[in-house]
Coordinates of C-alpha atoms and ligand atoms in Angstrom, one line a residue:
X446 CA 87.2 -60.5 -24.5
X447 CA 85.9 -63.6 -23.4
X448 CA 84.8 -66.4 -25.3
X449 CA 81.4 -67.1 -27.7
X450 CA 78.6 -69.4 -27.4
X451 CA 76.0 -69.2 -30.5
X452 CA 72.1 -70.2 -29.8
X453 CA 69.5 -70.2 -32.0
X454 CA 66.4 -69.9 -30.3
X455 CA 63.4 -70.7 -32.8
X456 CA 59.8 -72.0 -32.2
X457 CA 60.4 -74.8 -34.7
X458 CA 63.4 -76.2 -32.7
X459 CA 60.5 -77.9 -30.6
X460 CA 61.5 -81.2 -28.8
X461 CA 58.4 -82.3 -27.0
X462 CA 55.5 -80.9 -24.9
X463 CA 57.0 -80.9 -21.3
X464 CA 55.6 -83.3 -19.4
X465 CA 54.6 -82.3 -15.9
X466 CA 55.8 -85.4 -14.2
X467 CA 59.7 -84.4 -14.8
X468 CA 59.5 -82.1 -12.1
X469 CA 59.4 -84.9 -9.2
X470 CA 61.1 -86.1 -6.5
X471 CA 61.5 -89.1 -3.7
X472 CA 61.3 -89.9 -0.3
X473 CA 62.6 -93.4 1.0
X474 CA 62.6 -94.8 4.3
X475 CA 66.4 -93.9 4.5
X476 CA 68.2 -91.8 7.2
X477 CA 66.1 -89.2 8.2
X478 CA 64.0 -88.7 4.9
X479 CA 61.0 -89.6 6.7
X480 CA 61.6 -89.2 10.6
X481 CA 63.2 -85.9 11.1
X482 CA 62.8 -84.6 7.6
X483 CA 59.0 -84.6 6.2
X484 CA 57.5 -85.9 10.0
X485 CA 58.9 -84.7 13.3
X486 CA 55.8 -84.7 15.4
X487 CA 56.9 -82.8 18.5
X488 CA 58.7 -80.3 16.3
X489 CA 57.8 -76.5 16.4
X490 CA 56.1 -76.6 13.1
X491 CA 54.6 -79.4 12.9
X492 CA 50.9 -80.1 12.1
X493 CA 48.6 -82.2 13.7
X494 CA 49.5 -85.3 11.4
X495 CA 53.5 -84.3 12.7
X496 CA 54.6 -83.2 9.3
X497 CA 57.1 -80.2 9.9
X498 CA 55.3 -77.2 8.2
X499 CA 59.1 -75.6 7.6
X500 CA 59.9 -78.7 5.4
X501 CA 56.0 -78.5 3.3
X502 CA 57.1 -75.1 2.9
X503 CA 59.9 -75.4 1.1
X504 CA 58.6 -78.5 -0.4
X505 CA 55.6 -76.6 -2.1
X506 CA 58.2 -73.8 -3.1
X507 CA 59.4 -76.9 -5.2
X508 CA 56.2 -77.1 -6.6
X509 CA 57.1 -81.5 -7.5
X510 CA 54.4 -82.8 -10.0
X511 CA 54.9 -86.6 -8.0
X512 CA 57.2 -87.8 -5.2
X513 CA 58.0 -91.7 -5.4
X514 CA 57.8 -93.5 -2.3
X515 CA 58.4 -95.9 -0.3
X516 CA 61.9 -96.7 -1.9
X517 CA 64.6 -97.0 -3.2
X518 CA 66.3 -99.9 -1.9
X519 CA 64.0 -100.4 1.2
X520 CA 61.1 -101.2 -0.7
X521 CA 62.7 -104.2 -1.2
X522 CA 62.3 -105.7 2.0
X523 CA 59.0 -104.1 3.0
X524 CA 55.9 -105.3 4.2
X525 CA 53.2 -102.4 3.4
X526 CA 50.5 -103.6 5.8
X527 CA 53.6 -103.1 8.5
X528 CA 52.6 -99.3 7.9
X529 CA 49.2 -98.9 8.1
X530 CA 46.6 -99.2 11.0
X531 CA 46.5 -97.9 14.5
X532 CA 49.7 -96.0 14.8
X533 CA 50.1 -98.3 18.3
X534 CA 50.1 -101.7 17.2
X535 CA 52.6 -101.3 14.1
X536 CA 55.9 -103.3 14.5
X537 CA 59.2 -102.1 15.1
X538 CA 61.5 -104.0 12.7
X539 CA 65.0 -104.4 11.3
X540 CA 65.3 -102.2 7.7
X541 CA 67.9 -104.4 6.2
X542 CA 68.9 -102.4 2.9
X543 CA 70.4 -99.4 5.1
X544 CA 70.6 -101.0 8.2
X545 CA 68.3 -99.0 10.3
X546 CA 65.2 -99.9 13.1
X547 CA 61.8 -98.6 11.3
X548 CA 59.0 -97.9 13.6
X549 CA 56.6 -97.9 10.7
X550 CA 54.8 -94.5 12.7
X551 CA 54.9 -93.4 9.2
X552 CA 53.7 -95.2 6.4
X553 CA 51.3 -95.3 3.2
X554 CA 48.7 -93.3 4.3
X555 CA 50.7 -91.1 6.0
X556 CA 52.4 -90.6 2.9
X557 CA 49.0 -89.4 1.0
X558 CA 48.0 -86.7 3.2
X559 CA 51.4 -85.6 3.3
X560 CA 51.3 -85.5 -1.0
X561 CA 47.7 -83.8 -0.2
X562 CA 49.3 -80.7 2.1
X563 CA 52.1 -80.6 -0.5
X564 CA 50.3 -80.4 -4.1
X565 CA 52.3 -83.5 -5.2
X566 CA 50.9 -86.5 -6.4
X567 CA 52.4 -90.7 -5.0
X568 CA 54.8 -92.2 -7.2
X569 CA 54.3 -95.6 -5.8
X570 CA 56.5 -98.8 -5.7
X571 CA 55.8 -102.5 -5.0
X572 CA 58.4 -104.9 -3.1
X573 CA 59.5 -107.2 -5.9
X574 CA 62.4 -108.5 -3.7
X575 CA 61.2 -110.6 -0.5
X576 CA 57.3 -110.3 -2.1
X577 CA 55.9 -110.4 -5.3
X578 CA 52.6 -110.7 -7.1
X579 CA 50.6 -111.5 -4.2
X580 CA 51.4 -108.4 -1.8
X581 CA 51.2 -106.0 -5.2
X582 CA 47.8 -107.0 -5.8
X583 CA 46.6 -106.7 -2.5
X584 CA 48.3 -102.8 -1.9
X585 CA 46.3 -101.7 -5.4
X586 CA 43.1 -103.2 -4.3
X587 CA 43.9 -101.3 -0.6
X588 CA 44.4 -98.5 -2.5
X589 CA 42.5 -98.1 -5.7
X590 CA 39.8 -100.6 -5.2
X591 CA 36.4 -98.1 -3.9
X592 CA 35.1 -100.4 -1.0
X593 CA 33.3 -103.9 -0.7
X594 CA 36.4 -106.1 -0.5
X595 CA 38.8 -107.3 2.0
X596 CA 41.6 -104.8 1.3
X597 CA 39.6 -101.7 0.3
X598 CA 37.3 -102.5 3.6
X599 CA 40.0 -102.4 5.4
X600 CA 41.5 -99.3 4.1
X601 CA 38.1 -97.6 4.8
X602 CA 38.5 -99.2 8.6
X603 CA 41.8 -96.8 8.9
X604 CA 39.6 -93.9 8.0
X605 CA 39.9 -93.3 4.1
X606 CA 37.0 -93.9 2.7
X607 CA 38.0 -92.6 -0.5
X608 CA 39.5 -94.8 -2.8
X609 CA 43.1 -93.2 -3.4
X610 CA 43.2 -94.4 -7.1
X611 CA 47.2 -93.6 -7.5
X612 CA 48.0 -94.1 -11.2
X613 CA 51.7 -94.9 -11.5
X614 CA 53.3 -97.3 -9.6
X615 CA 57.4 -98.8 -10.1
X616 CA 57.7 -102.2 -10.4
X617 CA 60.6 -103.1 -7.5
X618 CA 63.7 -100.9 -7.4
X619 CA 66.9 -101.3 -8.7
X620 CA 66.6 -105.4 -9.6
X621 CA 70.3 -105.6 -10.7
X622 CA 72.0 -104.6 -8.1
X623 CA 73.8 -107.4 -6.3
X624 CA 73.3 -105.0 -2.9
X625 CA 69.0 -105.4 -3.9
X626 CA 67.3 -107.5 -1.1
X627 CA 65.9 -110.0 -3.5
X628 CA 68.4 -109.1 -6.8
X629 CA 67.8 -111.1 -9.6
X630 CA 68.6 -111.8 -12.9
X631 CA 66.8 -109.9 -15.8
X632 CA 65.0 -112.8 -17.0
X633 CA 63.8 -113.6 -13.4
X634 CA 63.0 -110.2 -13.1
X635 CA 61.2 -109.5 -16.3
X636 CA 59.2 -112.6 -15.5
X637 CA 58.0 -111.5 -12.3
X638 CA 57.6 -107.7 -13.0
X639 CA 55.4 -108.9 -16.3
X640 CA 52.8 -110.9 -14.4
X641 CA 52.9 -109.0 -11.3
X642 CA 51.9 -106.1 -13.8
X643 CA 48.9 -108.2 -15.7
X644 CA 47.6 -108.5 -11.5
X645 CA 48.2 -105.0 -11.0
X646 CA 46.1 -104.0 -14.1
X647 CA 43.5 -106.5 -13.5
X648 CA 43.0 -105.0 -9.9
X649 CA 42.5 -101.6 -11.6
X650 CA 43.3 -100.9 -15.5
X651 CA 44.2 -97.0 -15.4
X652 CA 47.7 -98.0 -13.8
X653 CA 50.6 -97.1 -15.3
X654 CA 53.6 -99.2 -14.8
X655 CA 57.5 -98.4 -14.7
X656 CA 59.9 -101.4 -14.7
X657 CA 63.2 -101.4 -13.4
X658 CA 66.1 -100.7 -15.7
X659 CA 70.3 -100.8 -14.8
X660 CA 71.0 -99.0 -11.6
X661 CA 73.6 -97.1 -13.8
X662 CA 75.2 -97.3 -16.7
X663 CA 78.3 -98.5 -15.3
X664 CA 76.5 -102.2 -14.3
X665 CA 78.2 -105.1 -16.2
X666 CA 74.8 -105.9 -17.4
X667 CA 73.9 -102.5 -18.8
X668 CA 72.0 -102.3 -21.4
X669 CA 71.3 -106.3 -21.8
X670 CA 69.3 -105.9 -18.5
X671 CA 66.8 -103.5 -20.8
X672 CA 67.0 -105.3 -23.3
X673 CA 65.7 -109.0 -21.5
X674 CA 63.2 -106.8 -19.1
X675 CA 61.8 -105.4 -21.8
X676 CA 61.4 -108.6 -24.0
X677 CA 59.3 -110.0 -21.3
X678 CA 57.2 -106.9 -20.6
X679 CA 56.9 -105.1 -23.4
X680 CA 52.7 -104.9 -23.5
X681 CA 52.3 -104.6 -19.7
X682 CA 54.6 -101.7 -19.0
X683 CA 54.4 -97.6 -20.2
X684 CA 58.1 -96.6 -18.4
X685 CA 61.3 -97.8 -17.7
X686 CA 63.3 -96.7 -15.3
X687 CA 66.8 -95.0 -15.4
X688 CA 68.5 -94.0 -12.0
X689 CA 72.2 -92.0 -12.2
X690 CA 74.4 -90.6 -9.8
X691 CA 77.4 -88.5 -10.4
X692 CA 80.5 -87.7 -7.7
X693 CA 83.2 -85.0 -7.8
X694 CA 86.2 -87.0 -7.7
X695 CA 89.1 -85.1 -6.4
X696 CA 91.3 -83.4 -8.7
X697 CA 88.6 -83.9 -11.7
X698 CA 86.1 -81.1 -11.4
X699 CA 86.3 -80.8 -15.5
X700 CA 85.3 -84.5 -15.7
X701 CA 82.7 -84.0 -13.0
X702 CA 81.4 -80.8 -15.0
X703 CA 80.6 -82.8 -17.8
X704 CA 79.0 -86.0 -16.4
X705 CA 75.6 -84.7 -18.0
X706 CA 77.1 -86.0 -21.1
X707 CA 77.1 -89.3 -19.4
X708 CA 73.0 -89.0 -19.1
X709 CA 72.5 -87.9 -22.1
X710 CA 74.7 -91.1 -23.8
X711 CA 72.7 -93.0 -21.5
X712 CA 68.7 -91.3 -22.3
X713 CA 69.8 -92.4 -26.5
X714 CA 70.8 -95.9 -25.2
X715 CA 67.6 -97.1 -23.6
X716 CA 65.7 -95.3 -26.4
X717 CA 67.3 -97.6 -28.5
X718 CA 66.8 -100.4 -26.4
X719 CA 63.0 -99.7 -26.1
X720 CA 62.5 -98.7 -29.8
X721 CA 64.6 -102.3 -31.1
X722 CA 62.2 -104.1 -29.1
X723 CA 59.2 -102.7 -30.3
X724 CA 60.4 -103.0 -33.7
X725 CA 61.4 -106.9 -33.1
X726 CA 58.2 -107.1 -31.1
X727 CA 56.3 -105.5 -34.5
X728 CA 54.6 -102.8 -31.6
X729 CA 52.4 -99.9 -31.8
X730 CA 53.4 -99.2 -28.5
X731 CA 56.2 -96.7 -27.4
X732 CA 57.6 -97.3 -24.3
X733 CA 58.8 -94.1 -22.5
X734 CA 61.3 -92.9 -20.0
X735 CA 61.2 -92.5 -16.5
X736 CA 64.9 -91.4 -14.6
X737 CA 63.2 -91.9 -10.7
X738 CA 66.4 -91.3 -9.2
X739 CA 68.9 -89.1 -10.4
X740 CA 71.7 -86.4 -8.7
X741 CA 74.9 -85.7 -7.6
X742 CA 76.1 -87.8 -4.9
X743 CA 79.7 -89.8 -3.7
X744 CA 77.7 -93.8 -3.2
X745 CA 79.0 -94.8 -0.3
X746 CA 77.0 -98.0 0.6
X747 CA 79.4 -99.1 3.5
X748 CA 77.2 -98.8 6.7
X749 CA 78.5 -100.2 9.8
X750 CA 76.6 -97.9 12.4
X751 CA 74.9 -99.3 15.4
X752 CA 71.4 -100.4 15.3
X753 CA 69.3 -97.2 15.7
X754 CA 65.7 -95.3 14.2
X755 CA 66.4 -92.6 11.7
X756 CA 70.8 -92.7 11.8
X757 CA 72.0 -89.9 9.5
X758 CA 72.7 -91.2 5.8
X759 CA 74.0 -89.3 3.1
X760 CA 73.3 -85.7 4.7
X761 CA 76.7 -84.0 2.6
X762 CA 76.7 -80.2 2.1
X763 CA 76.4 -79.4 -1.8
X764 CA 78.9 -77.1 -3.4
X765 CA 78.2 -74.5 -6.4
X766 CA 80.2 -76.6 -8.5
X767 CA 77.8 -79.8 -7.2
X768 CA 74.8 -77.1 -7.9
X769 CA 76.2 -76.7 -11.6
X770 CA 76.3 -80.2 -12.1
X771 CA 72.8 -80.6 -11.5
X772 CA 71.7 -77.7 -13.3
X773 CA 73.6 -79.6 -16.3
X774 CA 71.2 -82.8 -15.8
X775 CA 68.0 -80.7 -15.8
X776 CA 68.9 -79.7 -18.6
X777 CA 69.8 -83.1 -19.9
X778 CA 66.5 -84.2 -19.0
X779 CA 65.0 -81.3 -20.5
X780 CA 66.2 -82.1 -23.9
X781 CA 65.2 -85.6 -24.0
X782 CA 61.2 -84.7 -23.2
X783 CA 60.2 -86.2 -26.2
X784 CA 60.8 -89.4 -24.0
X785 CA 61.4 -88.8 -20.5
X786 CA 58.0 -88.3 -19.4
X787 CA 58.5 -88.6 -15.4
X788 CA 62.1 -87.7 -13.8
X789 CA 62.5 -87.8 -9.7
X790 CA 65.5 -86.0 -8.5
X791 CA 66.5 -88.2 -5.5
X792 CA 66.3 -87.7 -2.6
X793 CA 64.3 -84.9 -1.6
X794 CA 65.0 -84.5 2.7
X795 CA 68.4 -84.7 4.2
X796 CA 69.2 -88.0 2.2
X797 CA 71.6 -86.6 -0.6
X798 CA 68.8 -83.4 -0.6
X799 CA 68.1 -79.9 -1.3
X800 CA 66.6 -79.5 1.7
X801 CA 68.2 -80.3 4.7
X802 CA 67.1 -79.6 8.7
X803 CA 68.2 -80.2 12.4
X804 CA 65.9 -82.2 14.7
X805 CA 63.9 -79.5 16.0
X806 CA 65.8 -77.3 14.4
X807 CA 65.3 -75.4 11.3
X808 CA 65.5 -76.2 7.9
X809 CA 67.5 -74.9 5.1
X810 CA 68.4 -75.2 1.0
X811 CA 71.4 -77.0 -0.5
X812 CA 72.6 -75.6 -3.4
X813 CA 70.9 -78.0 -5.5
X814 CA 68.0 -76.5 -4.5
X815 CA 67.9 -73.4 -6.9
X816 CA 68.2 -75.3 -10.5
X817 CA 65.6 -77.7 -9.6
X818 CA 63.4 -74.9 -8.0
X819 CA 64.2 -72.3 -11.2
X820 CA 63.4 -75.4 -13.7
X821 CA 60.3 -76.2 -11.9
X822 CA 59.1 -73.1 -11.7
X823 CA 60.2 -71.6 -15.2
X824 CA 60.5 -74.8 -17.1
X825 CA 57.2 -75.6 -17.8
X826 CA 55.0 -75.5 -21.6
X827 CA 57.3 -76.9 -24.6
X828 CA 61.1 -77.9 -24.6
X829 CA 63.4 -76.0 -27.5
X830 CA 66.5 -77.0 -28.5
X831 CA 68.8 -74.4 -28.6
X832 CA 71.6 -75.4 -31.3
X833 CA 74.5 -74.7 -29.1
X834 CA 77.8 -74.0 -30.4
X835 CA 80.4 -73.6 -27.8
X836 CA 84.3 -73.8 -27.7
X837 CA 85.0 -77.2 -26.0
X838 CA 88.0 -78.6 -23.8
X839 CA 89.5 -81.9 -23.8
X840 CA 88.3 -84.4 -21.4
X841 CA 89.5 -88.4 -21.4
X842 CA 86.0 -90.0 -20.6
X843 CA 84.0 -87.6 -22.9
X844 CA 86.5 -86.2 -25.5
X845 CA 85.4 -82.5 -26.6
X846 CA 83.1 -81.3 -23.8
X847 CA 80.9 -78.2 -24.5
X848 CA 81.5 -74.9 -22.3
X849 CA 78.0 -74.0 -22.3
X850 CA 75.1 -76.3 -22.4
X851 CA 71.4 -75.1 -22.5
X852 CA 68.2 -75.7 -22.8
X853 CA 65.0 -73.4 -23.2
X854 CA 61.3 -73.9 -22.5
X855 CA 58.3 -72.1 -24.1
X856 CA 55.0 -71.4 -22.0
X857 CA 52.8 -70.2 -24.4
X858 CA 50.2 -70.0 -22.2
X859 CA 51.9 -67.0 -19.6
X860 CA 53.8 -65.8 -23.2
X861 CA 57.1 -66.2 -21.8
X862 CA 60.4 -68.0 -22.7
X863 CA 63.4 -69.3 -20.4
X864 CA 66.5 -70.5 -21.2
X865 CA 69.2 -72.2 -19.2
X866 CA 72.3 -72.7 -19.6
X867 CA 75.5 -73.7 -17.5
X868 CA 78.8 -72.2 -18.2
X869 CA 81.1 -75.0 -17.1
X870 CA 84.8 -73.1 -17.9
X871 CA 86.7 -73.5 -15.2
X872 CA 88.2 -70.4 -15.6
X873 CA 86.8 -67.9 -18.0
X874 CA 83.7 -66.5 -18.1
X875 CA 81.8 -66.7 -21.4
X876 CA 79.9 -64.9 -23.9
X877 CA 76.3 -66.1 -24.9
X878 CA 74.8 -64.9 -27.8
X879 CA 71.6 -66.1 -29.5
X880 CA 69.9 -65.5 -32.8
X881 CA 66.3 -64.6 -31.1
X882 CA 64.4 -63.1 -33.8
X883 CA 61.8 -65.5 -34.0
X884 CA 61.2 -63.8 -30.2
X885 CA 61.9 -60.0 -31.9
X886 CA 58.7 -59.3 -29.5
X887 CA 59.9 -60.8 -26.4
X888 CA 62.2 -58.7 -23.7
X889 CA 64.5 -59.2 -21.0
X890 CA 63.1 -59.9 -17.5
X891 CA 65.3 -61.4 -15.6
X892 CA 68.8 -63.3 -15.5
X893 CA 69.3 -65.4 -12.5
X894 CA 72.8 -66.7 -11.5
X895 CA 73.8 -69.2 -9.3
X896 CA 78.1 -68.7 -8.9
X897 CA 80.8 -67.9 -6.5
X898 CA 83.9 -67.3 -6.2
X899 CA 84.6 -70.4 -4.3
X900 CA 83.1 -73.3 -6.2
X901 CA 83.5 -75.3 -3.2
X902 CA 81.6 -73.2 -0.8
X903 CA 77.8 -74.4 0.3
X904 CA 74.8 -73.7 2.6
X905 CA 75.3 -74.7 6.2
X906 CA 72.7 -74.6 9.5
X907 CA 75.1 -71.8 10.6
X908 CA 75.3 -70.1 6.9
X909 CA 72.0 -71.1 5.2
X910 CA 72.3 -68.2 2.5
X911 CA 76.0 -68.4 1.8
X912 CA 75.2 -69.6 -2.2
X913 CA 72.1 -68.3 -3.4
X914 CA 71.1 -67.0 -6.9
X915 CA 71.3 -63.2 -7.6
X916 CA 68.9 -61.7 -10.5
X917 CA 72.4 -59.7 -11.4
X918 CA 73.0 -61.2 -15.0
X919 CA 73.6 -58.4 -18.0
X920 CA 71.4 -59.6 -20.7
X921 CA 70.0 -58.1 -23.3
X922 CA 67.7 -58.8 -26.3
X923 CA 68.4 -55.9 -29.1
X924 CA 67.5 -56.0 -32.8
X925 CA 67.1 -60.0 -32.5
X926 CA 69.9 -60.6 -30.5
X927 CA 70.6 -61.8 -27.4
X928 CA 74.0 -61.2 -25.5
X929 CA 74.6 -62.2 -22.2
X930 CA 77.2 -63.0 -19.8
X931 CA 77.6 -66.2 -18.0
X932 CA 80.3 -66.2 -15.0
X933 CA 82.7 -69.2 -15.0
X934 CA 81.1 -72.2 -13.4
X935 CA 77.7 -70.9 -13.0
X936 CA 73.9 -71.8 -13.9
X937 CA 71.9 -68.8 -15.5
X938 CA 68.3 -68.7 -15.9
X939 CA 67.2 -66.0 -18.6
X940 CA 63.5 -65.0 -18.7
X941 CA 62.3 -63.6 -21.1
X942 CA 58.5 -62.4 -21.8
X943 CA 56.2 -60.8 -25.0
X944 CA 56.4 -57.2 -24.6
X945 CA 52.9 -55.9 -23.7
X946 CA 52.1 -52.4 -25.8
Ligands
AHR1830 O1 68.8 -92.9 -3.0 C1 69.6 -93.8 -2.3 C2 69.6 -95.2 -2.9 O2 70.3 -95.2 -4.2 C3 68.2 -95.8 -3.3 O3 67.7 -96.5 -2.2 C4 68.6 -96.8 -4.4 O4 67.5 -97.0 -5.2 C5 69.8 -96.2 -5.0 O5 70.8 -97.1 -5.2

């Protein structure tokens, strides 16, 4: 007999409409995001703008709401004009945050028709490290502004005579961080992100703005950092932004399992932070959440390689346990809708990525590929909370750690409902079983599982398909209940939809 996890799933356990925007991504000029991962002119499949058709495939499987661009840590010492114009006369130049040469063959709008092919929409961020208000005013006005100016004229000179009009731009990246090109304190930041947002707006007023929060809530000055930032730009901002990154340290896959519990203390901090200010700040305004980078990863920011275009970075296989993890912060995410409004898992090609290829080669998924592409896919209408009561084990950092964790999503529209959940014994299977007769008229369609028996094992080049989910789960809905079975460390996805008479 294994052990029991009680859900209630109910229509009036609603936690927020799900905002589309969760369901995003990012690409940074970093390692072979960009050059070998979403462009390889040259390569078999790519199109006549040299964006690898293999990669848009996948990509659109996705189906990502936005993908933030340019960076990451590289936006910080970009020069945007360095990327647009005749492909031939754009300079070759040192990329200091990773260490790299960028050719700038691919830059902003480059980046739109590749969002066009894809059915994403730009996430876009300014340089608040080496630049400032000046350069931020002048990319909207390239970019938003219709035509009849300097910057929009010269935007319709490279061909687009379309004003873009992209809505939601991040104001720098990562200002903390000692490592940031340009770091800075939070009251020189918040200074400079507040007035270079009042230019922003003034070049066009539909913008929505995201300013930086910590890098992680492990900074020393986490969540002060909010807490100034946000003093300074309380009425000029909608978002700010939390990034997190979790690693499997050896010998504490238990800790590692239940790092979502991490997020989730760190979601309710910075709602605290943004709801204290408005209340000191007497506000009618809500400022919301936007997590632009988050996923597992070992940071490893030492890079001593050789001058070079492109040099692999952070191209690690994923493991099923690494693939559980992640399920556990969509999820996470998922029950914090009510604020998150816009979440980008980060990165998206061969940077710390689901999708991974060879230089001329093919491409393939990680493991992390399936819980973002099941939550994507299944995830979307309104967010229920689930009321889970699960045995627990002992951790140091987090005390009592639930077994199972879920989440489940309503679309009323296609009258189906999905729940996941992550079993994250690492031993024993468990036993789910729900109260579901608010859903009496619902059935069974499908349980997906992502496990194996080796929690270590991933997708290679060689052995693409070694971890991929099977629709083998056993549940069941009968007389208002549902039972089902969720293998130890695994991510389930159970679909359910209204029984048609
Ligand atoms: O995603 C890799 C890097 O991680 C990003 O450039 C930076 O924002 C974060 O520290």
């Amino acid at each position: 007999m294994s052990e029991v996890a009680k859900i209630t799933l109910h229509p009036e356990l609603e936690i927020a409409e799900i905002d589309p925007r969760v369901y995003g991504s990012f690409v940074e000029h970093l390692g072979r995001g960009v050059y070998g991962g979403i462009y390889e002119p040259g390569h078999p499949t790519a199109d006549e703008n040299g964006f690898r058709g293999d990669v848009l495939e996948l990509v659109k499987k996705l189906r990502l709401s936005i993908v933030r661009y340019p960076g990451g840590n590289f936006v910080s010492g970009y020069n945007w004009e360095d990327g647009v114009g005749p492909v031939e006369k754009r300079p070759r130049k040192l990329e200091l945050a990773f260490r790299a040469v960028e050719t700038n063959q691919f830059g902003l709008n480059e980046f739109m028709a590749w969002c066009k092919k894809a059915g994403t929409l730009p996430m876009m961020a300014v340089n608040l490290g080496t630049r400032g208000l000046d350069a931020a005013r002048n990319i909207v006005e390239y970019c938003n502004h219709p035509e009849g100016t300097y910057w929009s004229d010269l935007r319709r000179s490279h061909g687009i005579g379309e004003a873009y009009k992209i809505k939601l731009w991040c104001l720098g990246n990562e200002m903390d961080g000692p490592w940031q090109i340009g770091h800075k304190t939070a009251e020189e930041y918040g200074r400079l992100a507040n007035e270079t947002a009042k230019v922003m707006r003034q070049v066009d007023r539909d913008l929505e703005l995201v300013a930086c929060g910590s890098s992680n809530s492990g900074m020393p000055t986490y969540p002060d950092w909010e807490a100034t930032v946000l003093d300074h730009t309380y009425e000029h901002v909608d978002y700010i932004s939390l990034h997190s990154y979790y690693g499997h340290e050896k010998g504490q896959t238990g800790n590692f399992l239940a790092k979502s519990l991490d997020m989730e203390n760190m979601i309710k901090t910075i709602i605290a932070v943004c709801d204290y200010t408005k209340a000191k700040k007497r506000s009618r305004k809500t400022i919301n959440l936007s997590f632009d980078e988050w996923n597992v990863w070992f940071a490893d920011r030492a890079n001593k390689i050789p001058w070079s275009i492109a040099p692999a970075w952070g191209e690690s296989m994923y493991t099923l346990v690494d693939a559980v993890v992640f399920g556990s912060l969509m999820i996470a995410l998922l029950k914090h809708t009510d604020r998150i409004k816009i979440a980008c898992q980060s990165e998206m090609v061969n940077v710390i990525a689901p999708i991974m290829t060879k230089n001329g080669g093919p491409c393939w998924r990680q493991t992390i590929f399936y819980p973002l592409f099941h939550a994507s896919v299944y995830g979307r209408g309104r967010a229920l909370n689930l009321n889970v009561k699960s045995p627990v084990y002992h951790d140091d950092e987090f005390d009592a750690v639930p077994f199972i964790d879920g989440v489940a999503t309503v679309d009323d529209e296609n009258e189906s409902v999905t729940i996941f959940a992550v079993n994250r014994n690492l031993e024993e299977k468990m036993t789910l079983e729900g109260d579901v007769r608010e859903f009496a008229d619902y059935k069974v369609v499908e349980h997906i599982i992502l496990t194996s028996d080796d929690i270590m094992a991933g997708n290679t080049v060689e052995n693409p398909n070694n971890v991929i989910p099977q629709s083998n789960g056993d549940a069941t809905m009968d007389a208002g209940k549902l039972t089902a079975t969720l293998p130890r460390v695994s991510w389930n996805v159970i679909r359910m939809e209204r029984k048609r008479s």
